mmCIF file of C-alpha atoms in Angstrom:
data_model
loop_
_atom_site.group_PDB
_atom_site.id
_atom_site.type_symbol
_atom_site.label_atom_id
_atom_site.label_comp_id
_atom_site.label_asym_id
_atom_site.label_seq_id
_atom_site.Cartn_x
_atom_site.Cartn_y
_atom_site.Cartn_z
ATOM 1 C CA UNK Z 1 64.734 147.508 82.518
ATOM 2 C CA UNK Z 2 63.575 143.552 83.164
ATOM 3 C CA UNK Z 3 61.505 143.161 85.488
ATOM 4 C CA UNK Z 4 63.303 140.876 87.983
ATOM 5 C CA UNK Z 5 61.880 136.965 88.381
ATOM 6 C CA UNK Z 6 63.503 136.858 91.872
ATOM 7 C CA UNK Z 7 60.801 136.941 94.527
ATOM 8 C CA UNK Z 8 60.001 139.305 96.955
ATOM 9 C CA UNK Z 9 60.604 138.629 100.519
ATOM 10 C CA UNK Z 10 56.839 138.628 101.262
ATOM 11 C CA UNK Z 11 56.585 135.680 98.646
ATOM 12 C CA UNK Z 12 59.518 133.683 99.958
ATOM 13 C CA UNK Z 13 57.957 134.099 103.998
ATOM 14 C CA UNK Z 14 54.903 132.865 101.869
ATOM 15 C CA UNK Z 15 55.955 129.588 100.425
ATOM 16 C CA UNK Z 16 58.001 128.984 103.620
ATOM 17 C CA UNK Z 17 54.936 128.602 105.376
ATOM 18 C CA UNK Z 18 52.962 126.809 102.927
ATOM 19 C CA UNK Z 19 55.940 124.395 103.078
ATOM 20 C CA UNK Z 20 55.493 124.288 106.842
ATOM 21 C CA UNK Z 21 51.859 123.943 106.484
ATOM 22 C CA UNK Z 22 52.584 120.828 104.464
ATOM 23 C CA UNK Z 23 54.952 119.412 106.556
ATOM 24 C CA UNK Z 24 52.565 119.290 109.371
ATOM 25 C CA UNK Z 25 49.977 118.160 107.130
ATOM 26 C CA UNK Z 26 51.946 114.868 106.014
ATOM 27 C CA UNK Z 27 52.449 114.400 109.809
ATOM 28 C CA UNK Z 28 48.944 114.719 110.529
ATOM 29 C CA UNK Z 29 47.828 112.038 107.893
ATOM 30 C CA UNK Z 30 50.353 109.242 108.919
ATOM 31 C CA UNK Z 31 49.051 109.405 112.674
ATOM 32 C CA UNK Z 32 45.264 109.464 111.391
ATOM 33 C CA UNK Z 33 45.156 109.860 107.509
ATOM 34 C CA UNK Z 34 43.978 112.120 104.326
ATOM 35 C CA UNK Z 35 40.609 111.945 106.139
ATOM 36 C CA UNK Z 36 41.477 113.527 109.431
ATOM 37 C CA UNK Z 37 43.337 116.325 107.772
ATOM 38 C CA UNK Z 38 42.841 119.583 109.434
ATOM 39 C CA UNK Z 39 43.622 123.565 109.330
ATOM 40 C CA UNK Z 40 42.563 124.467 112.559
ATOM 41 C CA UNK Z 41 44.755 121.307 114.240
ATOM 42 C CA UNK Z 42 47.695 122.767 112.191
ATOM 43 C CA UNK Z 43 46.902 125.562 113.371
ATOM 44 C CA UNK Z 44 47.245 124.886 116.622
ATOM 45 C CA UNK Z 45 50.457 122.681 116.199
ATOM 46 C CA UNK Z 46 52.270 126.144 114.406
ATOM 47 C CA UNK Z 47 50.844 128.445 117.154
ATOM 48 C CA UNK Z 48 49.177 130.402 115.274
ATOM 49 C CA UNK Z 49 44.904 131.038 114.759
ATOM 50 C CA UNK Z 50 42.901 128.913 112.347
ATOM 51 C CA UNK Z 51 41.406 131.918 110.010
ATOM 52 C CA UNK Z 52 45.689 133.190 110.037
ATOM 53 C CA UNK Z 53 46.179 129.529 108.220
ATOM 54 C CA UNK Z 54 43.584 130.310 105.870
ATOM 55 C CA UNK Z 55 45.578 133.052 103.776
ATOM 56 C CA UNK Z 56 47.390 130.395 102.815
ATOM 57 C CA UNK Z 57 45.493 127.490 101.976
ATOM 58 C CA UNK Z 58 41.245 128.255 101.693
ATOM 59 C CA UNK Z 59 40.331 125.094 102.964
ATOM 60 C CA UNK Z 60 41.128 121.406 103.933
ATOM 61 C CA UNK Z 61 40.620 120.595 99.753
ATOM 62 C CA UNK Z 62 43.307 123.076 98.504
ATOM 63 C CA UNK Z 63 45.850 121.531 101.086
ATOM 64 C CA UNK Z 64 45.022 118.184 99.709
ATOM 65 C CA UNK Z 65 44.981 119.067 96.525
ATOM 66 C CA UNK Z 66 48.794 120.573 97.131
ATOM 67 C CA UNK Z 67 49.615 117.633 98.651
ATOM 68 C CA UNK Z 68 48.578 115.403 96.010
ATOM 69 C CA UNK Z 69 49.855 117.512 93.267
ATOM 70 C CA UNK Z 70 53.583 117.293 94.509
ATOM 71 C CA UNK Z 71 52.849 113.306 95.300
ATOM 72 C CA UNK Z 72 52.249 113.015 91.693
ATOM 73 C CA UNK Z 73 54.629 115.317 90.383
ATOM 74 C CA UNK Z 74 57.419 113.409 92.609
ATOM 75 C CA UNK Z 75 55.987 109.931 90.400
ATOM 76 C CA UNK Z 76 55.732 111.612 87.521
ATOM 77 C CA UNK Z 77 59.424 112.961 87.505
ATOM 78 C CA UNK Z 78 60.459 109.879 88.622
ATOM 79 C CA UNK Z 79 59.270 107.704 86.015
ATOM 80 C CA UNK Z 80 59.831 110.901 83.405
ATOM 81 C CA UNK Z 81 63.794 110.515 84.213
ATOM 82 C CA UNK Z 82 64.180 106.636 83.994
ATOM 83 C CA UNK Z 83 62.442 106.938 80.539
ATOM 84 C CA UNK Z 84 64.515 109.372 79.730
ATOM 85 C CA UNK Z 85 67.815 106.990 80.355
ATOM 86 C CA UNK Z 86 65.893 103.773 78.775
ATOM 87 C CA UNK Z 87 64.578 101.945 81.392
ATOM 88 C CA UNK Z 88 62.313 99.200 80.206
ATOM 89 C CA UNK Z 89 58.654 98.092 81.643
ATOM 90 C CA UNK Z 90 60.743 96.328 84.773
ATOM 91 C CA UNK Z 91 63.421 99.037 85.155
ATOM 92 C CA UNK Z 92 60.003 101.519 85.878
ATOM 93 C CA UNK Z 93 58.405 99.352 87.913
ATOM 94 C CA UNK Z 94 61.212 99.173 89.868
ATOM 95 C CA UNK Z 95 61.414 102.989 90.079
ATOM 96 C CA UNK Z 96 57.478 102.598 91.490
ATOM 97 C CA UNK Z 97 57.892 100.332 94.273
ATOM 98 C CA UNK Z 98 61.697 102.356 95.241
ATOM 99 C CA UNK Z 99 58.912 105.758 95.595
ATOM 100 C CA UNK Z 100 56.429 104.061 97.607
ATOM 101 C CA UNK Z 101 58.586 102.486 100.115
ATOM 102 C CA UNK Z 102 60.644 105.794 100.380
ATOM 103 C CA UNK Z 103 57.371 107.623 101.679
ATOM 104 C CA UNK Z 104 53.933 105.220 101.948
ATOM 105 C CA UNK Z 105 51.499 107.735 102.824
ATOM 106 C CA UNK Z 106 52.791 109.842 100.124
ATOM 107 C CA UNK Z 107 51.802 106.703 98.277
ATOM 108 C CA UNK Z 108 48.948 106.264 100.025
ATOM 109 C CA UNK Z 109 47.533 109.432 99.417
ATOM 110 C CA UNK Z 110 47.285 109.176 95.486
ATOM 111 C CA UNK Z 111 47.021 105.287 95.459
ATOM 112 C CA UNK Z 112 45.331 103.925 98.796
ATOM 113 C CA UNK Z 113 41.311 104.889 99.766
ATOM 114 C CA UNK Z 114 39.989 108.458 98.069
ATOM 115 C CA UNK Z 115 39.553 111.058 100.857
ATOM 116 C CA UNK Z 116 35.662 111.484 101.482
ATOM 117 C CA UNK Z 117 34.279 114.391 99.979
ATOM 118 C CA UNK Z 118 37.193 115.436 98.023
ATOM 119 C CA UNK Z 119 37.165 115.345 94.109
ATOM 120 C CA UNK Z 120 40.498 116.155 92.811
ATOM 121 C CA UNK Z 121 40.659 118.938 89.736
ATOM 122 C CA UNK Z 122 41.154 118.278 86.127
ATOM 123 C CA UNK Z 123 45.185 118.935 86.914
ATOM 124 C CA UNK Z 124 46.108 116.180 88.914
ATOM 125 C CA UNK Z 125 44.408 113.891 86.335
ATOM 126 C CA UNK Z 126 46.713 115.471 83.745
ATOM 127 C CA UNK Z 127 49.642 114.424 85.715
ATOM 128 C CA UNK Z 128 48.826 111.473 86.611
ATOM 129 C CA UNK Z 129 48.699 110.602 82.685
ATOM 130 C CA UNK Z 130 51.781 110.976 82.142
ATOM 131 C CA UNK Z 131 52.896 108.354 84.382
ATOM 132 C CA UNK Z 132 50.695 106.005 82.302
ATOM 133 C CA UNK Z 133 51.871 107.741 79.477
ATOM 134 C CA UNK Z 134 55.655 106.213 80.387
ATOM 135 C CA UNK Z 135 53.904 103.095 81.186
ATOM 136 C CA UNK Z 136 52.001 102.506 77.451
ATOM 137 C CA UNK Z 137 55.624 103.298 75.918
ATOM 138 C CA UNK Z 138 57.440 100.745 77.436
ATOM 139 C CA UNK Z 139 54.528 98.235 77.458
ATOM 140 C CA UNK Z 140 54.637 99.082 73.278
ATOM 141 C CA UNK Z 141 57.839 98.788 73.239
ATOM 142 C CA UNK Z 142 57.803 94.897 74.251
ATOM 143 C CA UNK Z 143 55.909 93.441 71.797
ATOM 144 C CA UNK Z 144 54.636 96.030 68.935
ATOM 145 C CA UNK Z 145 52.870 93.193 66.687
ATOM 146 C CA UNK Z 146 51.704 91.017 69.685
ATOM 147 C CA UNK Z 147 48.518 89.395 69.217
ATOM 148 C CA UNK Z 148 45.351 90.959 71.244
ATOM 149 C CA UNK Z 149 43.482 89.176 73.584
ATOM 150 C CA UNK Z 150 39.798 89.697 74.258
ATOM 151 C CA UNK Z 151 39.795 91.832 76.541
ATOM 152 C CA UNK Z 152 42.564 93.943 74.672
ATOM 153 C CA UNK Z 153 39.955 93.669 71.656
ATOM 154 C CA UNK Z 154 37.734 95.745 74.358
ATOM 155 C CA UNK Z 155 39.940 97.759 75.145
ATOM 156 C CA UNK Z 156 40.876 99.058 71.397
ATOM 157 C CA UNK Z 157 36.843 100.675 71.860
ATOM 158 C CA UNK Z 158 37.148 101.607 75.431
ATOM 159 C CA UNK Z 159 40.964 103.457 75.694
ATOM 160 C CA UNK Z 160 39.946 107.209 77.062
ATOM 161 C CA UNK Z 161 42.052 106.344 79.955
ATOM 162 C CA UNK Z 162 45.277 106.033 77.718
ATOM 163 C CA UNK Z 163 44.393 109.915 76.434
ATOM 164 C CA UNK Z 164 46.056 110.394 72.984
ATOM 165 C CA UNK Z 165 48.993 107.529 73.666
ATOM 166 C CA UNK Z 166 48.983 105.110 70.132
ATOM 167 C CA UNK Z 167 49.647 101.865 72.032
ATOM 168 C CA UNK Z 168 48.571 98.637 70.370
ATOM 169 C CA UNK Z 169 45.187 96.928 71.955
ATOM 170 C CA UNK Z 170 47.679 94.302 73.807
ATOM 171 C CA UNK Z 171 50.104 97.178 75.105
ATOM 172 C CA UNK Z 172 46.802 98.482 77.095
ATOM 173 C CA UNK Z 173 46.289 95.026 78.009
ATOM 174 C CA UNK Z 174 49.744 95.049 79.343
ATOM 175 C CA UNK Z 175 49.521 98.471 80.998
ATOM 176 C CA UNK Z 176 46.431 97.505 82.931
ATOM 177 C CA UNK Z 177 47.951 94.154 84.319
ATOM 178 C CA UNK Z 178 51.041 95.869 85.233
ATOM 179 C CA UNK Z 179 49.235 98.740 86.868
ATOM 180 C CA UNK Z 180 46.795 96.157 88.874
ATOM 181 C CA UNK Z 181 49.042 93.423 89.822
ATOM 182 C CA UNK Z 182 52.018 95.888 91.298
ATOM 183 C CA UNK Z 183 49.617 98.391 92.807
ATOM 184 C CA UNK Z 184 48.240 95.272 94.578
ATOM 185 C CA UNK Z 185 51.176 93.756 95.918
ATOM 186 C CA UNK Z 186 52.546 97.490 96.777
ATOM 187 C CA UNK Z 187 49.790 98.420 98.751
ATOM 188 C CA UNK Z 188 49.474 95.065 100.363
ATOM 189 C CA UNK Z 189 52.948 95.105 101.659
ATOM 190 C CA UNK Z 190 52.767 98.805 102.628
ATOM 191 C CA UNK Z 191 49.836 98.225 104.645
ATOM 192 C CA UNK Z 192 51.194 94.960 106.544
ATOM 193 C CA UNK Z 193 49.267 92.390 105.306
ATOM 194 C CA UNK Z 194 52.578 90.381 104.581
ATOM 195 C CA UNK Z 195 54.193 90.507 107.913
ATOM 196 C CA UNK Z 196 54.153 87.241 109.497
ATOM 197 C CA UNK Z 197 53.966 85.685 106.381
ATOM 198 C CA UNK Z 198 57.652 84.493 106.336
ATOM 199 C CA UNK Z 199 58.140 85.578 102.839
ATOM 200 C CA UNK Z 200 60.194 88.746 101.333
ATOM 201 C CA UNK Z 201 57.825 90.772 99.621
ATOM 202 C CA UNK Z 202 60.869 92.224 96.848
ATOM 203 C CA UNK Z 203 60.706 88.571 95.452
ATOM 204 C CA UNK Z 204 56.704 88.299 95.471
ATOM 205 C CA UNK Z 205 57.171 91.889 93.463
ATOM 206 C CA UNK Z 206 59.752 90.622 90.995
ATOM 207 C CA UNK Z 207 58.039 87.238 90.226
ATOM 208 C CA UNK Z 208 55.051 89.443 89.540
ATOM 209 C CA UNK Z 209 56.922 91.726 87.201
ATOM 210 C CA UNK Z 210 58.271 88.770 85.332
ATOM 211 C CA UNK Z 211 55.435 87.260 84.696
ATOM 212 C CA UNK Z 212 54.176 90.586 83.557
ATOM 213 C CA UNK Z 213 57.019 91.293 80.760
ATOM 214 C CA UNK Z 214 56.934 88.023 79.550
ATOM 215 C CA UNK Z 215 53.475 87.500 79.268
ATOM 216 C CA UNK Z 216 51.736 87.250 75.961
ATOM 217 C CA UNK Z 217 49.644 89.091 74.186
#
C-alpha cells in the first residue's frame, strides 16, 4: 500500500500555529519593525509560555527567515506568472510596485533596512534570483544588439549577481537601473517621504519606467 501524503492531524495543529505565529509576527513588525521581533512577546499575545513557542520556531532568526522566505516567494511567483503570460520590462514593474503597496512591510522586510544581526541563508538568495532572473529576460529582450556603455563594459567582468542568466553587458546595465530607480521611488513613497508633496507618486513611477525602457544602451 502507498503511503498516504495527507498529513497527520499533529502536523496540520502544527502549521496552524506556525501560521499564527506569523501572523502575530507581521503585526509585531508594522507597530515596531523586523528589529523588535520577538518570541516571548508572541508569546504572550497567544497566551501561551515563551520556551512552548520555541517547538515551533528555535529562535527570533528562523521566524525571520520564514517570514522572508514567503515575502520572496510571494515576489517571486508574482513576477514568475506575468512572465509566464508575456509581460514586458514595464508590465513587471508594474506587477512590483502592485506587491509592495498591497503589503509594505512585507516589502519592507526584504527591501527596506537589514535586520541587525541577522544574515539570511543561502535559500533566500536563491529565490531572490529568480526575480532578477525575470528581470535580465525582459531587459534582453528590449534591445539584444544594443550598444554597451561603460559601465555595462564593467559589468560584462563583474556579473556574479546575474548567476548563470546570458544577458548582454547593456541588459545588466538595464537591470541595475531598473532595479535602483523603482526600488527608490517605491520605498520613498512607502515610507512617506512624498506626502505633502502635491504630486501622485503612480506618475513619478511611470515616468521613471519610461525613461527606463526607452533608454539606450
Amino acid at each position: 500500500m502507498a503511503k498516504s501524503d495527507a498529513a497527520t492531524p499533529r502536523e496540520r495543529y502544527r502549521a496552524q500555529v506556525r501560521t499564527e505565529i506569523k501572523q502575530h509576527a507581521w503585526e509585531q513588525i508594522a507597530t515596531a519593525g523586523a528589529s523588535a521581533l520577538s518570541l516571548n512577546a508572541i508569546a504572550k499575545r497567544m497566551g501561551v509560555s515563551g520556551p512552548a513557542l520555541y517547538r515551533y520556531y528555535a529562535g527570533r532568526d528562523e521566524l525571520i527567515t520564514e517570514l522572508i522566505r514567503d515575502a520572496y516567494r510571494s515576489l517571486a511567483d508574482a513576477v514568475r506568472a506575468a512572465a509566464g503570460t508575456g509581460a514586458d520590462l514595464a508590465g513587471l514593474a508594474h506587477v512590483l510596485r502592485d506587491w509592495a503597496l498591497a503589503d509594505p512591510q512585507r516589502y519592507f522586510l526584504i527591501y527596506g533596512t537589514p535586520v541587525p544581526g541577522y544574515h539570511a541563508p543561502e535559500e533566500i538568495t536563491g529565490i531572490s534570483q529568480e526575480i532578477m532572473a525575470d528581470l535580465l529576460t525582459a531587459c534582453a529582450a528590449l534591445e539584444p544588439d544594443a550598444p554597451a556603455t561603460p559601465f555595462a563594459a564593467h559589468l560584462a567582468g563583474h556579473r556574479d549577481w546575474a548567476g548563470d542568466h546570458p544577458a548582454p553587458p547593456a541588459a545588466l546595465h538595464r537591470a541595475l537601473a531598473f532595479w535602483t530607480r523603482l526600488h527608490g521611488v517605491l520605498s520613498l513613497e512607502l515610507a512617506g517621504h512624498f506626502t505633502g508633496m502635491a504630486f501622485d507618486p503612480a506618475q513619478l513611477f511611470q515616468a521613471e519606467l519610461d525613461d527606463l525602457v526607452g533608454r539606450r544602451g
